[in-house]
């Protein structure tokens, strides 16, 4: 192997013109001091952009969770599963945001011990951060990353303790102190403002030499899976070793197409044999390209040419340290061809930056972008379904509202119509009842003598007994008339009324909703059938009845004249009775008023009787004088015999009547007088009684109808309340649907943002 190395270098004579050469006006001033010129800015900008988008996604998820929680009372719109599903995205988005803030570009350096890995890292970082040299061998993984607080410190794996590091010597000492395993990782934090690459989120990982490590698989698992770029630092003085190749074979088995750069370091050594330079370079290039293209199959030939470099890390580091000190980079003992090697180192850095930036954006952000899109899509699906459900529910409720509204209008119209109809019907029935009662009462009055004749209580003219007799007769007549009227009318009337009530109930029930129909049945039937009260108070009505049981010869003048007396008093008494019945109608409970018997009318009646007596006496005295004149005249013309015969007949008749004036005759006379008196009185109250009865019927029907109306009113009130509730629900659904739509559209917006991001950073 050593022979081969010396042979190759003996062939080298210097950089060939075909090799990368500096531009004519090449300046060693670092062009990357302008931050925006660095391809790494693509990653920095992409990271900022996707972070911003995820801030929006986080807000969006919170809005969606707020909406779902606000709606979870209404399970018909939002299911608990959907709420849980949307809630779960909060943690996912937070996780992605955490990862995003930690996301960086990672480059891992591998190669055999002392190939110059640490030197390359230092050269790239423009500072001696990692200890290097023959005296120091990296015996664990060292990760150099930027620290935000401007401090330099290190943390060993599994410990949060920060060990301050001021210089590379201190670091070397600290690392020697630690008993570290070769797979262990030590984080070295270096102030970002000192190194542009660190500021741009590039993380460098130095590894122990591949040649000393027994456990490559463990390395790969622990340190390589998230690396964006691998740099194989080879020794240009030898060829690629099997150990190096083996390691990358393992890497490419675990990662699909890893980005591998091959740095042929220590190219300054070739300056000693410039004649073989081109040949050696070509040989190394071919072998390295074959390794990448044919063995690892991670790139094609054209790409491989962009991945293989011949550099001197030591020179590059030296030049940069000079620059830091303000000296020209090429001072000191430098081998020939330094500018070319330095240019190639910068070229490597440019290609490396482009590659790592592109690769990191793709590997790190593509998955975040896709997960963001997935979350937005899933929330959009939930919002879409929620919107559809709210819309459907809204439409259903609108239809329901219209139905209730139509029914309400119909019910109100029908109620108006029915009210008018029932009013007419009740009016007709009332008139009919009035006529029937009037007719029946008149007929009963005509048959009053029969009723009075049926009264069989023993009669006695003694005033006290007679008073009791009269009272009972009043009762008998009242009861008889009442029961006769009931027998004639009540059944038919009750049937009529019941039919009317039933019809009323049926028609009104039709207006009630199904669940209220049974309530209308409580309006009917009543506890007992309706019965008209006729209110014939004979005792009051005939309170002014005065029997005349004095014997009166029927052919006597006084008797004949007396029949015509006392009519005015009757009329007055009837008028008083009417007023009492009216009072009864107004206050039906007040039925115990018997004061009519001692009403002031009695006083008028008395005064009328006095007047009648005087009149009768005068007429009677004039009649006697007239009779004597007529008798004298007749005595002269017809003769005394005829007068005597006539007188005898008159006397016999008188005698006969006087003898037959027994108790029985008195009873008959009493009953006759009573019938005549009561007939007159009762006739006077026919209209009043029938009006009273019809009023009762009217009251009964009206109250039934009023109760039914009340039920319908309750139903319409319920409908009004339902419409108000539905209006409120419709408004809520409108809002719910509106919010779901806004959130759905916001999901589209977020997806669109991520698509724009992908278009800008991932597909270009
Ligand atoms: P590592 O073990 O791979 O990290 O190697 P180091 O970076 O520690 O380097 C080992 C030795 O090689 C150091 O003395 C460096 O100065 C030296 N060295 C590194 N790079 C170059 C180079 O390009 N040219 C020469 N001549 N020496 C180098």
CSV table of N, CA and C and ligand atoms in Angstrom, one decimal, residues 112-120 131-134 136-138 206 265-268 311-315, ligand 1:
chain,number,residue,atom,x,y,z
A,112,UNK,N,-10.4,7.9,8.1
A,112,UNK,CA,-9.5,7.3,9.1
A,112,UNK,C,-8.9,8.3,10.0
A,113,UNK,N,-8.3,7.8,11.1
A,113,UNK,CA,-7.6,8.7,12.0
A,113,UNK,C,-6.5,9.5,11.3
A,114,UNK,N,-6.5,10.8,11.7
A,114,UNK,CA,-5.4,11.7,11.2
A,114,UNK,C,-5.5,12.0,9.8
A,115,UNK,N,-6.7,11.7,9.1
A,115,UNK,CA,-6.8,12.1,7.7
A,115,UNK,C,-7.1,13.7,7.7
A,116,UNK,N,-7.4,14.2,8.8
A,116,UNK,CA,-7.6,15.7,8.9
A,116,UNK,C,-9.1,16.1,9.0
A,117,UNK,N,-9.9,15.3,9.6
A,117,UNK,CA,-11.3,15.6,9.7
A,117,UNK,C,-11.5,16.8,10.6
A,118,UNK,N,-10.8,16.9,11.8
A,118,UNK,CA,-10.9,18.0,12.6
A,118,UNK,C,-10.4,19.3,12.0
A,119,UNK,N,-9.4,19.1,11.2
A,119,UNK,CA,-8.8,20.2,10.5
A,119,UNK,C,-9.7,20.8,9.5
A,120,UNK,N,-10.4,19.9,8.7
A,120,UNK,CA,-11.4,20.4,7.7
A,120,UNK,C,-12.5,21.1,8.4
A,131,UNK,N,-9.7,20.2,18.7
A,131,UNK,CA,-8.3,19.9,18.8
A,131,UNK,C,-7.8,19.0,17.7
A,132,UNK,N,-6.7,19.2,17.1
A,132,UNK,CA,-6.3,18.3,16.1
A,132,UNK,C,-4.8,18.1,16.2
A,133,UNK,N,-4.3,17.2,15.5
A,133,UNK,CA,-2.8,17.0,15.5
A,133,UNK,C,-2.5,15.6,16.0
A,134,UNK,N,-1.2,15.3,15.9
A,134,UNK,CA,-0.7,14.0,16.2
A,134,UNK,C,-0.9,13.6,17.6
A,136,UNK,N,-3.4,14.5,19.5
A,136,UNK,CA,-4.8,14.4,19.9
A,136,UNK,C,-5.5,13.5,18.9
A,137,UNK,N,-6.2,12.6,19.4
A,137,UNK,CA,-7.0,11.8,18.5
A,137,UNK,C,-8.5,11.9,19.0
A,138,UNK,N,-9.4,12.1,18.1
A,138,UNK,CA,-10.8,12.2,18.5
A,138,UNK,C,-11.2,10.8,18.8
A,206,UNK,N,-17.9,15.5,14.2
A,206,UNK,CA,-16.6,14.8,13.9
A,206,UNK,C,-16.7,13.4,14.5
A,265,UNK,N,-7.8,14.9,1.1
A,265,UNK,CA,-7.1,15.9,1.9
A,265,UNK,C,-5.6,15.7,1.8
A,266,UNK,N,-4.9,16.7,2.3
A,266,UNK,CA,-3.4,16.7,2.3
A,266,UNK,C,-2.9,16.7,0.8
A,267,UNK,N,-3.7,17.4,0.0
A,267,UNK,CA,-3.3,17.5,-1.4
A,267,UNK,C,-2.1,18.4,-1.6
A,268,UNK,N,-1.7,19.1,-0.5
A,268,UNK,CA,-0.5,19.9,-0.6
A,268,UNK,C,0.7,19.1,-0.7
A,311,UNK,N,-8.1,18.9,-1.7
A,311,UNK,CA,-7.9,20.1,-0.9
A,311,UNK,C,-6.8,19.9,0.1
A,312,UNK,N,-6.4,21.0,0.7
A,312,UNK,CA,-5.5,20.9,1.9
A,312,UNK,C,-6.2,21.7,3.0
A,313,UNK,N,-6.7,20.9,3.9
A,313,UNK,CA,-7.5,21.6,5.0
A,313,UNK,C,-6.5,22.4,5.9
A,314,UNK,N,-5.3,21.9,6.0
A,314,UNK,CA,-4.3,22.6,6.8
A,314,UNK,C,-4.0,24.0,6.3
A,315,UNK,N,-3.8,24.0,5.0
A,315,UNK,CA,-3.5,25.3,4.3
A,315,UNK,C,-4.8,26.2,4.4
B,1,LIG,P1,-8.3,13.6,12.4
B,1,LIG,O1,-7.8,12.6,13.3
B,1,LIG,O2,-8.8,13.0,11.1
B,1,LIG,O3,-9.2,14.6,13.0
B,1,LIG,O4,-7.0,14.5,11.9
B,1,LIG,P2,-6.5,15.9,12.4
B,1,LIG,O5,-7.4,16.9,11.9
B,1,LIG,O6,-6.4,15.8,13.9
B,1,LIG,O7,-5.1,15.9,11.7
B,1,LIG,C1,-4.1,15.1,11.9
B,1,LIG,C2,-2.8,15.8,11.4
B,1,LIG,O8,-2.8,16.0,10.1
B,1,LIG,C3,-2.6,17.2,12.0
B,1,LIG,O9,-1.3,17.3,12.5
B,1,LIG,C4,-2.9,18.1,10.9
B,1,LIG,O10,-2.2,19.3,11.0
B,1,LIG,C5,-2.5,17.3,9.7
B,1,LIG,N1,-3.2,17.7,8.6
B,1,LIG,C6,-4.5,17.9,8.5
B,1,LIG,N2,-4.8,18.3,7.3
B,1,LIG,C7,-3.6,18.4,6.6
B,1,LIG,C8,-3.4,18.8,5.2
B,1,LIG,O11,-4.2,19.1,4.4
B,1,LIG,N3,-2.0,18.8,4.9
B,1,LIG,C9,-1.1,18.4,5.7
B,1,LIG,N4,0.2,18.5,5.3
B,1,LIG,N5,-1.3,18.1,7.0
B,1,LIG,C10,-2.6,18.0,7.4
